[in-house]
Short mmCIF file of N, CA and C in Angstrom, two decimals:
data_model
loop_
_atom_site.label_atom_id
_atom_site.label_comp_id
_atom_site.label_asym_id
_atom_site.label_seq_id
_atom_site.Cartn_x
_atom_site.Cartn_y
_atom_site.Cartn_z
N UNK A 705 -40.09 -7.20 3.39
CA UNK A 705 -41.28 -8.01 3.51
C UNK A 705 -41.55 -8.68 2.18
N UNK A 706 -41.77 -9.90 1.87
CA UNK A 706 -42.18 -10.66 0.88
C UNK A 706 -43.31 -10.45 0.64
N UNK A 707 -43.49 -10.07 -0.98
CA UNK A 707 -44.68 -10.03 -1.29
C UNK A 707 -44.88 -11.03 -2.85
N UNK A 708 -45.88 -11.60 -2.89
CA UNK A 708 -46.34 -12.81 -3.56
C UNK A 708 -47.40 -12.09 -4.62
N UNK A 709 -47.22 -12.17 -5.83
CA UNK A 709 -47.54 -11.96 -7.15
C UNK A 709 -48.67 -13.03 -7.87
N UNK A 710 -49.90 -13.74 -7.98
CA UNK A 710 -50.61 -14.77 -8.18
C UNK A 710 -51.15 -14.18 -9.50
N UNK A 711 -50.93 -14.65 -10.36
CA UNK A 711 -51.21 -14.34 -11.79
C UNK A 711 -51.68 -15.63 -12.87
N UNK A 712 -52.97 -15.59 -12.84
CA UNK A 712 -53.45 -16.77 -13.65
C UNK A 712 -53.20 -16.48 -14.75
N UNK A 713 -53.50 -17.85 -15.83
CA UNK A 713 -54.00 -17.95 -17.39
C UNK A 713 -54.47 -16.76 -17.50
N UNK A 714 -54.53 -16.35 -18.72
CA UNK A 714 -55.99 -14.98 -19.34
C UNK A 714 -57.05 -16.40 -19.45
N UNK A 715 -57.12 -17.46 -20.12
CA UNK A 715 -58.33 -17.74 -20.61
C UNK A 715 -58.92 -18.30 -19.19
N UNK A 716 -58.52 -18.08 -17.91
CA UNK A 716 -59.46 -18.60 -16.97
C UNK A 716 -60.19 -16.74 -16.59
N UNK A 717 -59.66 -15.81 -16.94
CA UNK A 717 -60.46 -14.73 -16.72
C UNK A 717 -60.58 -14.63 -15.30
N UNK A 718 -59.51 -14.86 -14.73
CA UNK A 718 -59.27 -14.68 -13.16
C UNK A 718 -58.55 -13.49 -12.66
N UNK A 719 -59.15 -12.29 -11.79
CA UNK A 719 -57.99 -10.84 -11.34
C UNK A 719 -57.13 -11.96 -10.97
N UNK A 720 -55.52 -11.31 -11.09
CA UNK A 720 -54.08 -11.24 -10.50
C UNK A 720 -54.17 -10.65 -9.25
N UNK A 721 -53.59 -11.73 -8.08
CA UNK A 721 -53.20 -11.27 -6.86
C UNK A 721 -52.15 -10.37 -6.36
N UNK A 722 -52.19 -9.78 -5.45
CA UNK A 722 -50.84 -9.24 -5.29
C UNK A 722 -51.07 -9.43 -3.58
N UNK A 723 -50.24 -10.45 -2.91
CA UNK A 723 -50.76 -10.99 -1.29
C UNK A 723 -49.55 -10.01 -0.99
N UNK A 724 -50.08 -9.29 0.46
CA UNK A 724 -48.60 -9.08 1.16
C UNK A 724 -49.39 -9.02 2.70
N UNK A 725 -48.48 -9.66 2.94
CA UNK A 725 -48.43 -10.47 4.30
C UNK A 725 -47.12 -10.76 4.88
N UNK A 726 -46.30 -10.18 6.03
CA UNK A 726 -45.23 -10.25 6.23
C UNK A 726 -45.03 -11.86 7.34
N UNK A 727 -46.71 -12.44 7.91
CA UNK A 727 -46.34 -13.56 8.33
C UNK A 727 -46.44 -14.99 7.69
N UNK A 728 -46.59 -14.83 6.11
CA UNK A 728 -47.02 -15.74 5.19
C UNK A 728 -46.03 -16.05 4.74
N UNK A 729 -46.06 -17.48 4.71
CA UNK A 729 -45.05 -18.52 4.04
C UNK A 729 -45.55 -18.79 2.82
N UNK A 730 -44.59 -19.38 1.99
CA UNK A 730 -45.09 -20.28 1.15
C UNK A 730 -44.34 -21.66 0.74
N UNK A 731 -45.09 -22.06 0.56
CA UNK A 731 -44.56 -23.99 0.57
C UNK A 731 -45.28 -24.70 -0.83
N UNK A 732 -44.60 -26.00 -1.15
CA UNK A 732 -45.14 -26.46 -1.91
C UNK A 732 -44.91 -28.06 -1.64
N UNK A 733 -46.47 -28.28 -1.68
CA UNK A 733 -47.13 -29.89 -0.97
C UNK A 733 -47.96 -30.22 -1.92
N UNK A 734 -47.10 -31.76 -2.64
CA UNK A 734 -48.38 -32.55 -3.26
C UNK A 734 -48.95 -31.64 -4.52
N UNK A 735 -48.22 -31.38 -4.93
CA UNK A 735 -48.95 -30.19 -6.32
C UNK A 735 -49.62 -29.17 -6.43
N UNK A 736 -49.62 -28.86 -4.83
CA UNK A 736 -50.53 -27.19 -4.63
C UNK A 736 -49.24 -26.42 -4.18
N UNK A 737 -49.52 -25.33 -4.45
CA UNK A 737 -48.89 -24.13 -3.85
C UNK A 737 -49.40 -23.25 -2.59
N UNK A 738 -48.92 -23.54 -1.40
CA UNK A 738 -49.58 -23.24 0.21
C UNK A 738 -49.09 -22.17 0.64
N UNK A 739 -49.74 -21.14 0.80
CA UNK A 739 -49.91 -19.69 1.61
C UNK A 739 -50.37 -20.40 3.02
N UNK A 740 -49.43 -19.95 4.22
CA UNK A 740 -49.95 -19.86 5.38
C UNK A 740 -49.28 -19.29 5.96
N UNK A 741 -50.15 -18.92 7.46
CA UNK A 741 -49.57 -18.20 8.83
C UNK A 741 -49.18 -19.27 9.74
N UNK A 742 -49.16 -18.53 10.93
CA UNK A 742 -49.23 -19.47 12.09
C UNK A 742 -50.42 -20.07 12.11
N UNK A 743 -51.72 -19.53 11.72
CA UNK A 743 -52.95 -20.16 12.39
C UNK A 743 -53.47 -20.99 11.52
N UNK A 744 -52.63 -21.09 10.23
CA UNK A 744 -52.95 -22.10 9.59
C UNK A 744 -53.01 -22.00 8.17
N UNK A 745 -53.30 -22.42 6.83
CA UNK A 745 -53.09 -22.56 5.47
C UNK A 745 -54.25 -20.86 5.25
N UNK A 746 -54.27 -20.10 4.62
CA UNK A 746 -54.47 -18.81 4.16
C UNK A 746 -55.48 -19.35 2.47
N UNK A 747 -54.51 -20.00 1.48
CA UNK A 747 -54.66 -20.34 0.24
C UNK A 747 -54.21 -21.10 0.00
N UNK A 748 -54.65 -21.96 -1.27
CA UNK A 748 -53.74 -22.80 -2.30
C UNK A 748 -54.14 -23.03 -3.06
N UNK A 749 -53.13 -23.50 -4.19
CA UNK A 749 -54.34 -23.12 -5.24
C UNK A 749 -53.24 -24.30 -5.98
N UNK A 750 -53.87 -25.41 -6.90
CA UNK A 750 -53.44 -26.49 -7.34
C UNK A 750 -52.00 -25.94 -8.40
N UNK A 751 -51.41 -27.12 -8.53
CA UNK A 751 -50.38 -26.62 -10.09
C UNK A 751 -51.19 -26.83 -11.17
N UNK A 752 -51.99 -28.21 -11.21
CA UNK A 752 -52.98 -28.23 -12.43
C UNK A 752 -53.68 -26.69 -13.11
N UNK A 753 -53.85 -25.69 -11.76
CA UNK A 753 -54.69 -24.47 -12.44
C UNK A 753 -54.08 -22.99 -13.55
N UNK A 754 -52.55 -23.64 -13.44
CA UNK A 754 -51.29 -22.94 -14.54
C UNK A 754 -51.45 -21.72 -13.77
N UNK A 755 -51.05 -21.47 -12.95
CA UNK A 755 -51.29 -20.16 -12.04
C UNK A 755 -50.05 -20.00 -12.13
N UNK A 756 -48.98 -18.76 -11.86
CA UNK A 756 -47.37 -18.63 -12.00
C UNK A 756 -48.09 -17.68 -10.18
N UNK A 757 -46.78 -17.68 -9.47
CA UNK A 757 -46.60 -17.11 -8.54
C UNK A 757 -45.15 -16.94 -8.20
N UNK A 758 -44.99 -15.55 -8.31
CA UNK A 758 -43.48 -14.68 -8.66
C UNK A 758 -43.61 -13.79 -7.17
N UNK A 759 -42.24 -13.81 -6.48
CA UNK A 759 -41.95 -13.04 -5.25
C UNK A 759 -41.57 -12.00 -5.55
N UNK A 760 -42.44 -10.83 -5.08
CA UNK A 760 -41.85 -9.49 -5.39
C UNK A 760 -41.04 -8.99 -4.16
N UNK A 761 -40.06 -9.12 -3.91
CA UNK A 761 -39.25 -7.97 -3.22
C UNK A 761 -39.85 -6.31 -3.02
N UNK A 762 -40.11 -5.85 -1.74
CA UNK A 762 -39.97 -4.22 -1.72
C UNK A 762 -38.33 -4.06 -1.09
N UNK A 763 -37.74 -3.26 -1.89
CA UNK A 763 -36.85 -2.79 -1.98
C UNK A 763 -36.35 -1.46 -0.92
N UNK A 764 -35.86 -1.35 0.10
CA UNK A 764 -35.74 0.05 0.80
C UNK A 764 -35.39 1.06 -0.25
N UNK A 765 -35.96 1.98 -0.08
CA UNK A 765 -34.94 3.47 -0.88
C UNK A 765 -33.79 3.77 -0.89
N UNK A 766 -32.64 4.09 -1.32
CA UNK A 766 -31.18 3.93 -1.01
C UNK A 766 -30.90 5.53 -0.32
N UNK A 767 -30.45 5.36 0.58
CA UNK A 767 -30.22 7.04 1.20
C UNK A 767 -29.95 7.83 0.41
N UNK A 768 -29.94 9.43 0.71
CA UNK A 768 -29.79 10.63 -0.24
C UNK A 768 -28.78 10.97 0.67
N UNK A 769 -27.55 11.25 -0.44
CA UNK A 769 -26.36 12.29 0.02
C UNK A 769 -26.69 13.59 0.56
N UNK A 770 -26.45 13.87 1.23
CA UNK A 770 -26.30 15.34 0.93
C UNK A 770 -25.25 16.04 1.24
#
């Protein structure tokens, strides 16, 4: 499942997101960055606002021998 990392500037003094949503896309239109579902846009949040948004991977556990 993709999970989406939203991490502003420090000097805008904004919490860091951490979205997980396994039916959320993300796209990029016109200089925003677009979170949506099926039912429609979720978030976005401009490029002007220096926001970084990094995909975190969850990783399965790797089986145990035994």
């Amino acid at each position: 499942m993709p999970r989406y990392l939203i991490v502003h500037p420090r000097d805008q003094r904004r919490d860091d997101v951490l979205v997980e949503d396994p039916d959320l896309t993300l796209r990029f239109d016109a200089g925003w960055a677009v979170l949506e579902d099926a039912k429609g846009v979720c978030l976005a949040i401009p490029s002007g606002q220096g926001a970084s948004i990094q995909r975190v991977d969850v990783q399965e556990p790797a089986p145990q021998e035994e």
